[in-house]
PDB file of C-alpha atoms and ligand atoms in Angstrom:
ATOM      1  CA  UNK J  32     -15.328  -7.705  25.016  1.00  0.00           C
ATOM      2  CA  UNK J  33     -17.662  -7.655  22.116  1.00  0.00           C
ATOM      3  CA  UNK J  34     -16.395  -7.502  18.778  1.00  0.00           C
ATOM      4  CA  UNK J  35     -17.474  -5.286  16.215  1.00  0.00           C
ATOM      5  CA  UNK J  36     -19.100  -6.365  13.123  1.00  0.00           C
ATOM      6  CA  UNK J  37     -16.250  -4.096  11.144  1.00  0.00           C
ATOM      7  CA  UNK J  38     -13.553  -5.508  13.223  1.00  0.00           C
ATOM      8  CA  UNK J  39     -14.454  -9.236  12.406  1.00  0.00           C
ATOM      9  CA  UNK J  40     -14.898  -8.241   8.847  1.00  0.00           C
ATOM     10  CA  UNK J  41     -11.521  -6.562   9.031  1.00  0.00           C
ATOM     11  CA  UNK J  42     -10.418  -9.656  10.324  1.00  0.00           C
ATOM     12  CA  UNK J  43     -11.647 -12.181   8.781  1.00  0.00           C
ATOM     13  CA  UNK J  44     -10.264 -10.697   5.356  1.00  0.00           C
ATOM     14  CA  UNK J  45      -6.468 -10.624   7.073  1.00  0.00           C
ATOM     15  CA  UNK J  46      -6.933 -14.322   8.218  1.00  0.00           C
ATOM     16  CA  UNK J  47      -5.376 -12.812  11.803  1.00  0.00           C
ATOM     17  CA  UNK J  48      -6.951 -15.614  13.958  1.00  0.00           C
ATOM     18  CA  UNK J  49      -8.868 -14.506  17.006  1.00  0.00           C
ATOM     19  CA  UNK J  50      -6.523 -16.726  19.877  1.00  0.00           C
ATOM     20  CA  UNK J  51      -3.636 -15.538  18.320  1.00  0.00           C
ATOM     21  CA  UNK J  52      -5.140 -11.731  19.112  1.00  0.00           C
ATOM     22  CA  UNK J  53      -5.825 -12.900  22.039  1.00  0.00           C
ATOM     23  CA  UNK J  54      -2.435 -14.386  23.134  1.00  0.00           C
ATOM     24  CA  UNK J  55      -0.483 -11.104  21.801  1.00  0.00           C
ATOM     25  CA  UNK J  56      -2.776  -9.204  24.002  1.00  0.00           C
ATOM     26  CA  UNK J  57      -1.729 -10.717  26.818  1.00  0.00           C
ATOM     27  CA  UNK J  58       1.844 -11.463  26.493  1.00  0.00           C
ATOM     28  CA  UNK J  59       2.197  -8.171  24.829  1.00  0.00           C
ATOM     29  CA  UNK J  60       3.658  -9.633  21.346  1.00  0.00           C
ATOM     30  CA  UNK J  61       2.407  -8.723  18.141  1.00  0.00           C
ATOM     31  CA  UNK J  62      -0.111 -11.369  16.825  1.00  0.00           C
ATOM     32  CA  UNK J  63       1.637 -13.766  14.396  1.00  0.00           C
ATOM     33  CA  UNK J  64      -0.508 -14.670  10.915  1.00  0.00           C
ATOM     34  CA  UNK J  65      -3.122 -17.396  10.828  1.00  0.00           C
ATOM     35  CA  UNK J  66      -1.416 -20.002   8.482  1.00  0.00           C
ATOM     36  CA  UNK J  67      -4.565 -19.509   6.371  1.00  0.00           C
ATOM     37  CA  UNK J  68      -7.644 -17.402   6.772  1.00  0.00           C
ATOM     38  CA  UNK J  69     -10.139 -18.598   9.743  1.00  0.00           C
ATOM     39  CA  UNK J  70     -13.134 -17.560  11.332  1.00  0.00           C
ATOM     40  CA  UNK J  71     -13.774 -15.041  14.543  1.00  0.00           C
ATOM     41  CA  UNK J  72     -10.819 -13.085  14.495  1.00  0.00           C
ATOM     42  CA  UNK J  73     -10.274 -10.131  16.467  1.00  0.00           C
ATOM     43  CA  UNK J  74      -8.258  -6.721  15.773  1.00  0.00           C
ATOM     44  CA  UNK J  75      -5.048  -6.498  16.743  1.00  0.00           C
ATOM     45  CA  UNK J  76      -4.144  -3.284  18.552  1.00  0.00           C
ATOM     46  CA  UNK J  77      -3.134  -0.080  16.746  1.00  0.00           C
ATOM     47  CA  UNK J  78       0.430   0.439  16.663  1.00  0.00           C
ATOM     48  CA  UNK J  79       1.259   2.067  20.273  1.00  0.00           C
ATOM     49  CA  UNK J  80       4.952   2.149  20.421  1.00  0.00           C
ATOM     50  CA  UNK J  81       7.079   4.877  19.971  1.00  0.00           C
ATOM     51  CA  UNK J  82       7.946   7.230  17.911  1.00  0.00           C
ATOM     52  CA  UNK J  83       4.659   8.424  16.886  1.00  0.00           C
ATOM     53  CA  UNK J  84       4.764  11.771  15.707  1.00  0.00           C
ATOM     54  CA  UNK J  85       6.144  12.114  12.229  1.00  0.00           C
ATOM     55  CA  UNK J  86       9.086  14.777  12.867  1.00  0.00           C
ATOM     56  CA  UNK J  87       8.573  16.542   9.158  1.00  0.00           C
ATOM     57  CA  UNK J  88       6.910  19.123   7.764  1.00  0.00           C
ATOM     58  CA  UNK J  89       4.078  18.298   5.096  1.00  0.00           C
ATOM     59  CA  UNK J  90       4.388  19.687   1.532  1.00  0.00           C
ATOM     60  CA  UNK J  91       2.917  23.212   0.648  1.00  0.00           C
ATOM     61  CA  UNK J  92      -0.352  22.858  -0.299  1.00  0.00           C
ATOM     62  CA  UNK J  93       0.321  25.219  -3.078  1.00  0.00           C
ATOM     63  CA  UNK J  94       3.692  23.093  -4.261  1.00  0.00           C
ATOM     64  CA  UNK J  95       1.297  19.755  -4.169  1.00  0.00           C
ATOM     65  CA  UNK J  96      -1.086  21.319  -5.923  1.00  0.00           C
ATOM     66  CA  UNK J  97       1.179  22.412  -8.517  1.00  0.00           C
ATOM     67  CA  UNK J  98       2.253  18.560  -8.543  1.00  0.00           C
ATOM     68  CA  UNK J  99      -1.256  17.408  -8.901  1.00  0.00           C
ATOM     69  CA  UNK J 100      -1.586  20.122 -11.671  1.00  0.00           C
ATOM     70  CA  UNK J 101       0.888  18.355 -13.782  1.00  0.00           C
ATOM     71  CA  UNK J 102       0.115  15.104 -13.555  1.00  0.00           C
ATOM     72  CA  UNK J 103      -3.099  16.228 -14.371  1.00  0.00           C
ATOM     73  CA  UNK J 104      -1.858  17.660 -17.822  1.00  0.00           C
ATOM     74  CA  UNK J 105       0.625  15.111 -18.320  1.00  0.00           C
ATOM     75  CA  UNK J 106       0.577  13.331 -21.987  1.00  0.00           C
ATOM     76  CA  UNK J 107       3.820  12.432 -21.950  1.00  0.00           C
ATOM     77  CA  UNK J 108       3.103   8.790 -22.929  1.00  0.00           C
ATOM     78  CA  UNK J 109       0.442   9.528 -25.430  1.00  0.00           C
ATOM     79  CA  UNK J 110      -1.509   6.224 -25.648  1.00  0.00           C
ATOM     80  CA  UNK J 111      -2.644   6.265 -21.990  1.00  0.00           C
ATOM     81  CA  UNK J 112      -3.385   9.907 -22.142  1.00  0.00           C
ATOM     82  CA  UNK J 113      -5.298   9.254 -25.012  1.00  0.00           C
ATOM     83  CA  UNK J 114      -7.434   6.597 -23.810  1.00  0.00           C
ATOM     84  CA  UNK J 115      -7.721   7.913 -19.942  1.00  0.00           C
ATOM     85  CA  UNK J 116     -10.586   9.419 -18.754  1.00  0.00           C
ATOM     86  CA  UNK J 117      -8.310  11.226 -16.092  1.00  0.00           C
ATOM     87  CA  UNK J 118      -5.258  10.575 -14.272  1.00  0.00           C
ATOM     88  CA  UNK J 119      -5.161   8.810 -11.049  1.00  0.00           C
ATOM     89  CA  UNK J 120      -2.786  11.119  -8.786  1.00  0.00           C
ATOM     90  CA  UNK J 121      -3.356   9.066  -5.620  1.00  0.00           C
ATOM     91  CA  UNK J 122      -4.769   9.467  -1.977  1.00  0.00           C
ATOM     92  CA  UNK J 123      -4.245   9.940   1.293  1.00  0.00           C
ATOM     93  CA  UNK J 124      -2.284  12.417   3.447  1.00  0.00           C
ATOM     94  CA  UNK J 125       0.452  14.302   2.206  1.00  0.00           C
ATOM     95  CA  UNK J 126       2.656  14.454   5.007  1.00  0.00           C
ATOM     96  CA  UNK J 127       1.936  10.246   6.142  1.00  0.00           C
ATOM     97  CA  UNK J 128       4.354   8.359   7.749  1.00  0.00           C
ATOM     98  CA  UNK J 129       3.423   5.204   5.077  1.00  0.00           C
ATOM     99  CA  UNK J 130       3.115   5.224   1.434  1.00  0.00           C
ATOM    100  CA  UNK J 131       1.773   2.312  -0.345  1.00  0.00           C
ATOM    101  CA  UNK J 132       2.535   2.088  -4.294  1.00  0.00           C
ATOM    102  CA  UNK J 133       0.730  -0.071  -6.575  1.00  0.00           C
ATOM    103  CA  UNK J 134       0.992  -0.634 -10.168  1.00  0.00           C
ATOM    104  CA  UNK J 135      -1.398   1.899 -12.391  1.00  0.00           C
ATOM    105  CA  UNK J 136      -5.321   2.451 -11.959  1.00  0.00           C
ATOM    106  CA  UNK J 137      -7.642  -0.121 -12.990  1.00  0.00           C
ATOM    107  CA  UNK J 138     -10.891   1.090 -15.055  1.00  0.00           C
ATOM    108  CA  UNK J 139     -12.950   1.752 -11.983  1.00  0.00           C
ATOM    109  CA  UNK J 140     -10.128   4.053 -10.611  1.00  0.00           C
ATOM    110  CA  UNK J 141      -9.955   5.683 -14.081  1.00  0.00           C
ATOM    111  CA  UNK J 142     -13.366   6.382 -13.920  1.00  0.00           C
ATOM    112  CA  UNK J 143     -13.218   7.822  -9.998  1.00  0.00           C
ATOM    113  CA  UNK J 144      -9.778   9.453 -10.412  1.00  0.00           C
ATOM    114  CA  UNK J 145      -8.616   7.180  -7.039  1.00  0.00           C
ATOM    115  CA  UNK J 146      -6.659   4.589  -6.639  1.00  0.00           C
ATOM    116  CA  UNK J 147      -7.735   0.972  -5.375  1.00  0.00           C
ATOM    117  CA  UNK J 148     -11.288   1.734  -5.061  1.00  0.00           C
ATOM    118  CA  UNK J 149     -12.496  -1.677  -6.613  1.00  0.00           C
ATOM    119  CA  UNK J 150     -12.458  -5.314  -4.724  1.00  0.00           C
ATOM    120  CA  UNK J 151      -8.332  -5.397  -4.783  1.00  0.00           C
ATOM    121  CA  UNK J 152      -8.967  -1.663  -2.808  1.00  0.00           C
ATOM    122  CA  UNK J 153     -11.618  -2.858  -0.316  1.00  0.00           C
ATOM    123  CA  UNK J 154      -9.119  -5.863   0.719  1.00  0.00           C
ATOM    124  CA  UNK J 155      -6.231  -3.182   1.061  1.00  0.00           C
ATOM    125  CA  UNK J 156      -8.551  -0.924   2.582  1.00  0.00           C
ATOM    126  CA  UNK J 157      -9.022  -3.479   5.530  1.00  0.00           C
ATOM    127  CA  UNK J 158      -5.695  -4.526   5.604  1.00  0.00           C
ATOM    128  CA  UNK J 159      -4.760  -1.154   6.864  1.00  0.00           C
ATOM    129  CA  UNK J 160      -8.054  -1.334   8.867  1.00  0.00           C
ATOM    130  CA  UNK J 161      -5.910  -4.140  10.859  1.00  0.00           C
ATOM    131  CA  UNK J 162      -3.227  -1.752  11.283  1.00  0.00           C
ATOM    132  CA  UNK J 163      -5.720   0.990  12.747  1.00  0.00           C
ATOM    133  CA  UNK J 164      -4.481   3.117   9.573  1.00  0.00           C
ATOM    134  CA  UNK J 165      -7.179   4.583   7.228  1.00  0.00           C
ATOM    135  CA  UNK J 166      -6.555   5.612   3.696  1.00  0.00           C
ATOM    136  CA  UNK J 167      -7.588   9.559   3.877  1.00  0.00           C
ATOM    137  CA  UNK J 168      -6.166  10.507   7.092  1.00  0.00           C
ATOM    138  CA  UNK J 169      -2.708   8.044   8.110  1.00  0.00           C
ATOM    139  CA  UNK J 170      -1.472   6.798   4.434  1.00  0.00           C
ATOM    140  CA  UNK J 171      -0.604   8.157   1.070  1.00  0.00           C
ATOM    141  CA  UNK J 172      -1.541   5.517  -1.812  1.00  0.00           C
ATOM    142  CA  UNK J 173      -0.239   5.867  -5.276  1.00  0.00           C
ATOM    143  CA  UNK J 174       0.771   3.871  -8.520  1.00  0.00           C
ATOM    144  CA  UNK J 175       3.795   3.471 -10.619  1.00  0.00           C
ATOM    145  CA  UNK J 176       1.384   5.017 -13.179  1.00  0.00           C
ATOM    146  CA  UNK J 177      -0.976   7.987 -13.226  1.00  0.00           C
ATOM    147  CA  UNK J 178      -2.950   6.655 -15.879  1.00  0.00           C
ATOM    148  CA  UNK J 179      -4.820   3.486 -16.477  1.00  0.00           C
ATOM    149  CA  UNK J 180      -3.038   1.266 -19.129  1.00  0.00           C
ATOM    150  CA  UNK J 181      -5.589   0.052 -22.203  1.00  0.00           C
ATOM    151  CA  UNK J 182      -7.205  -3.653 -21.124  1.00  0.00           C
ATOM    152  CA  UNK J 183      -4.854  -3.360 -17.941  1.00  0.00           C
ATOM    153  CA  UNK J 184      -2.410  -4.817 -19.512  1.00  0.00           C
ATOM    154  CA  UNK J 185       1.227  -4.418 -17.886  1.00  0.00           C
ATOM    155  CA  UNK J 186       2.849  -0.906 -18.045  1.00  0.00           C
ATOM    156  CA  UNK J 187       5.531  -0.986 -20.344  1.00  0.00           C
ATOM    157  CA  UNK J 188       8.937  -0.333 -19.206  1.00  0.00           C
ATOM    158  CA  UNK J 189       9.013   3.868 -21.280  1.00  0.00           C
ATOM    159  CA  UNK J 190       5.333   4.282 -19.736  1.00  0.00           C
ATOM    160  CA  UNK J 191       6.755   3.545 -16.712  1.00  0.00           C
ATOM    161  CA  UNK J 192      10.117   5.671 -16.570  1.00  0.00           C
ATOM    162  CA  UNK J 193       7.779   8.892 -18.026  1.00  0.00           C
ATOM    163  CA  UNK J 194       5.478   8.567 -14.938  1.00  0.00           C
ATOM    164  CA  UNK J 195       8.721   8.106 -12.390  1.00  0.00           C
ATOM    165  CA  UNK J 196       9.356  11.911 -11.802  1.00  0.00           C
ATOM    166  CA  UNK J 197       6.351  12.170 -10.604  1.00  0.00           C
ATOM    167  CA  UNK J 198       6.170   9.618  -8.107  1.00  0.00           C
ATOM    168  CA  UNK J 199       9.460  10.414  -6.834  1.00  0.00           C
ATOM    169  CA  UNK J 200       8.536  13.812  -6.435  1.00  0.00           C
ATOM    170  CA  UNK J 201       5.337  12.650  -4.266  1.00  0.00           C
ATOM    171  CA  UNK J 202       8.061  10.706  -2.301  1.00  0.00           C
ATOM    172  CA  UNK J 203      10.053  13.306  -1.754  1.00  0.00           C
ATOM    173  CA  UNK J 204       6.822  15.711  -0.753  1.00  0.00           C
ATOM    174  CA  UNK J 205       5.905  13.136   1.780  1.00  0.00           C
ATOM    175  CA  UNK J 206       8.849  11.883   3.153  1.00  0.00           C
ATOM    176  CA  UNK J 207       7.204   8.508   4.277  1.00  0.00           C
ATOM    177  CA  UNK J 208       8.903   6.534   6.856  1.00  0.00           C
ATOM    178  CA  UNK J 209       8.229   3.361   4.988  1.00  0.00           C
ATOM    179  CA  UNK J 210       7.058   2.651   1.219  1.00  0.00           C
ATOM    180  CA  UNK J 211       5.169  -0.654   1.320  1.00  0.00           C
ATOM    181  CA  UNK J 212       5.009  -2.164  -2.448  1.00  0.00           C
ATOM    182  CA  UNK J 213       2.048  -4.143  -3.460  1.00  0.00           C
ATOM    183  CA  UNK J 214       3.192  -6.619  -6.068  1.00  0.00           C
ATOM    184  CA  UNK J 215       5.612  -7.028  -8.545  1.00  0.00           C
ATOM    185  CA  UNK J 216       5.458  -3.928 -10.595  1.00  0.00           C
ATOM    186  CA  UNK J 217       6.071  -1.595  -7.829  1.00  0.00           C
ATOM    187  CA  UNK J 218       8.825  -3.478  -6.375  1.00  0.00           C
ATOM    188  CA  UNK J 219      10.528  -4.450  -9.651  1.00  0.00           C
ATOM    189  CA  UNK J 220      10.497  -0.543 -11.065  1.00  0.00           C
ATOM    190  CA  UNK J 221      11.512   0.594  -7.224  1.00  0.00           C
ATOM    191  CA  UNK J 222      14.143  -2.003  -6.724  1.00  0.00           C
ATOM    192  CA  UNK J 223      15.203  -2.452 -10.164  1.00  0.00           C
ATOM    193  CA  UNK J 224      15.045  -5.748 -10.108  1.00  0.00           C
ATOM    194  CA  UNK J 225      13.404  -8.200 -11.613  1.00  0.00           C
ATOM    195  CA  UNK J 226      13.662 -11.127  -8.855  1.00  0.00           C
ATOM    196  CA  UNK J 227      10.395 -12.282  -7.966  1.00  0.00           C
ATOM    197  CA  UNK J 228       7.721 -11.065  -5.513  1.00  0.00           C
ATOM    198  CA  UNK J 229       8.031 -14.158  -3.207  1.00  0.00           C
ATOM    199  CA  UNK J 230      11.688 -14.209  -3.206  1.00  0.00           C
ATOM    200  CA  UNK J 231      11.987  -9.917  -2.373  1.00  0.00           C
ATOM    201  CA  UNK J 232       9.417 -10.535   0.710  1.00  0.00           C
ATOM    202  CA  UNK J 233      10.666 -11.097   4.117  1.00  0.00           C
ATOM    203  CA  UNK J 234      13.147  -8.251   4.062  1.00  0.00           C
ATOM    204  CA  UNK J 235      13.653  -4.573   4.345  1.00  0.00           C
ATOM    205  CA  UNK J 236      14.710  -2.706   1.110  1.00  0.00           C
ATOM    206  CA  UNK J 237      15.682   0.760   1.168  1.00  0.00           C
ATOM    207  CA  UNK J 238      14.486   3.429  -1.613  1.00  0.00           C
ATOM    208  CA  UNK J 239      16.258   6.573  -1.641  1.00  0.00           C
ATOM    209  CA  UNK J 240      17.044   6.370   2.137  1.00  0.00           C
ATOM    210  CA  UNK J 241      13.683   5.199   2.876  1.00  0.00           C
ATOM    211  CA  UNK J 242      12.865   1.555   4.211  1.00  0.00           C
ATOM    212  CA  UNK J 243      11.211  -0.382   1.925  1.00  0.00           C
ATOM    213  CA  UNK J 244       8.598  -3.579   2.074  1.00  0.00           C
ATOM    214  CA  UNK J 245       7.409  -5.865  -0.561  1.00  0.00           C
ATOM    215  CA  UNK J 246       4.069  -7.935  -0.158  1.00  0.00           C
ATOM    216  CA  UNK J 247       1.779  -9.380  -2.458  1.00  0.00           C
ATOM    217  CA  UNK J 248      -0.612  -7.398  -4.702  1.00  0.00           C
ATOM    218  CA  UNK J 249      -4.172  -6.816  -2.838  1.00  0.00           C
ATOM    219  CA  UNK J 250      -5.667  -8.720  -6.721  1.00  0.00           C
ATOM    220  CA  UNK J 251      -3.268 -12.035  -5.638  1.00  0.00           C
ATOM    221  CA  UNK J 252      -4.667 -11.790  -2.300  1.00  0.00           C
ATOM    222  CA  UNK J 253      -8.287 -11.874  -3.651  1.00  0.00           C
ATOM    223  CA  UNK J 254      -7.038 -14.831  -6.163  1.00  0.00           C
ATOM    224  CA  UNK J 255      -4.913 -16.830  -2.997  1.00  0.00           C
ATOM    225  CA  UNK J 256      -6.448 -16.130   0.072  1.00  0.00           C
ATOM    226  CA  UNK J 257      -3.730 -18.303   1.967  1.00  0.00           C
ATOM    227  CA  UNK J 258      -1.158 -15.507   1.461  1.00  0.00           C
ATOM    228  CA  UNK J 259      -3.226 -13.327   3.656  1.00  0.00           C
ATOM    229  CA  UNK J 260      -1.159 -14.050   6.649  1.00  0.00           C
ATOM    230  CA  UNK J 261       2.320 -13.858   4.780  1.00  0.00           C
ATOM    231  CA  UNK J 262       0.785 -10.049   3.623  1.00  0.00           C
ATOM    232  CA  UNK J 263      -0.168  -9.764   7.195  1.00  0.00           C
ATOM    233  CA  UNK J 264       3.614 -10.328   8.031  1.00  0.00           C
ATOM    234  CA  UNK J 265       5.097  -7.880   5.616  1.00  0.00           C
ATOM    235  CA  UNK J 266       2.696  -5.301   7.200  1.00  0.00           C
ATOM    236  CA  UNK J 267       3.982  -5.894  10.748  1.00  0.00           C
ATOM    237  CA  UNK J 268       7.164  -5.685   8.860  1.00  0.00           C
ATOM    238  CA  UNK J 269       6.817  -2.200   7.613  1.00  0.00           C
ATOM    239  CA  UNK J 270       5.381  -0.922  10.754  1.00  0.00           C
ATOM    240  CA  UNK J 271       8.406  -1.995  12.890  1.00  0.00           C
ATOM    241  CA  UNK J 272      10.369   0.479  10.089  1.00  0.00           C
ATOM    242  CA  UNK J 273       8.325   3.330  11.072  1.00  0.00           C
ATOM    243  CA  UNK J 274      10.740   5.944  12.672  1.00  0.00           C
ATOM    244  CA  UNK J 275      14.142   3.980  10.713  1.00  0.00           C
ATOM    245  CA  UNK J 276      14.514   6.463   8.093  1.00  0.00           C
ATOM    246  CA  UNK J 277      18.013   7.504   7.039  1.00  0.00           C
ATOM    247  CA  UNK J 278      17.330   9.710   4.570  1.00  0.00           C
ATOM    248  CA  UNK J 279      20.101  11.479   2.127  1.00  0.00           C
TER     249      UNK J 279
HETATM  250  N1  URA V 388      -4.343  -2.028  -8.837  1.00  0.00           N
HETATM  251  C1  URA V 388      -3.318  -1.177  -8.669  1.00  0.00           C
HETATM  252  O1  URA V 388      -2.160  -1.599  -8.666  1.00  0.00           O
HETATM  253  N2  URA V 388      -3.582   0.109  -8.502  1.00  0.00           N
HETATM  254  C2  URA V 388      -4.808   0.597  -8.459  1.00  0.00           C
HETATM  255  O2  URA V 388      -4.974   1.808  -8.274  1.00  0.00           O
HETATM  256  C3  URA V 388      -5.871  -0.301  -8.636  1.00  0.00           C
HETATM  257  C4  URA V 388      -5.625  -1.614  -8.822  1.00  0.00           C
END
């Protein structure tokens, strides 16, 4: 079969190597991770197995709106309203089975009011890509924070705890099946912890009922390309979680 140019891209960028593809398509396994990025890969197969029709209701559009509406006012922590140009409320579908949480918008997605729309959002972007997921339509994406922090630093621990209402509200709206978090900020304010990224991967965490993953920040990945294929793990991770829910 001929490959696509977008599906070698996709690829390529996951460092999923093509006889590895190959091999799961024929045994019927799911295709382990390159041990670093290589050439002439191939896509791996959406996600067939069951269950696949999210059993829950989406949010009122009015009730999200009203959400949205509030964030948008929001100036609860006063330097980042102050210095936003608007807040970031995330994006995606409402009612998807995944939500992915970063850490707070960057100044490109302060300046297009969406999150992960620079080179860290084009790598996550294809990451779900290699999952068959795309970010309108099958994912919700959203920070810790609504607004971008001044000279992206860190959010501080108060900036943080103002914006958490709102996320968990989102959470609660959407009733994901799994919450995948990129990096450390999102899993240390989720998990309240503060163990490190590498040492919270390779296991499922639960937030408020609901399974969650930890994988490396899309910005690491651009920085160390060989952790491609361990993010590429913690993906397959989260999507064997889909349909595990035990919520309250
Ligand atoms: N990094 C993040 O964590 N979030 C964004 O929205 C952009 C970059």
């Amino acid at each position: 079969m001929e490959l696509s140019q977008r599906k070698r891209r996709i690829l390529a960028d996951m460092g999923i190597p093509l006889w590895r593809a190959r091999h799961a398509r024929e045994t019927g396994t799911s295709p382990e991770p390159a041990a670093e990025p290589m050439a002439d890969p191939v896509a791996p197969e959406p996600h067939t197995g069951e269950p696949v029709a999210k059993p829950v209701v989406a949010p009122s559009a009015t009730d999200w709106q009203a959400l949205r509406d509030e964030v948008a006012a929001c100036t609860a922590c006063g330097e980042l309203a102050a210095s936003r140009r608007q807040t970031v409320f995330g994006v995606g579908d409402p009612a998807a089975r995944w939500l992915f949480v970063g850490e707070a918008p960057g100044a490109e997605e302060d300046r297009r009011g969406e999150p992960f729309v620079g080179r860290a959002g084009q790598l996550l972007d294809n990451m779900l890509g290699a999952l068959g997921l795309d970010r309108q339509t099958d994912v919700f994406i959203a920070n810790i924070l609504k607004c971008r922090p001044p000279n992206n630093r860190d959010p501080k621990p108060d900036e943080a705890l103002a914006c958490r209402g709102f996320l968990d509200r989102q959470i609660e709206a959407i009733a994901p099946e799994v919450i995948v978090a990129l990096g450390r900020v999102p899993a240390h304010n989720l998990l309240g912890t503060d163990t490190p990224v590498g040492r919270l991967r390779g296991r499922t965490h639960e937030y408020r009922g609901i399974p969650l993953v930890v994988t490396w920040h899309p910005a690491y990945l651009l920085r160390s390309p060989r952790e491609k294929a361990g993010a590429w793990e913690d993906l397959l991770r989260a999507r064997d979680c889909l349909g595990a829910a035990t919520p309250e």
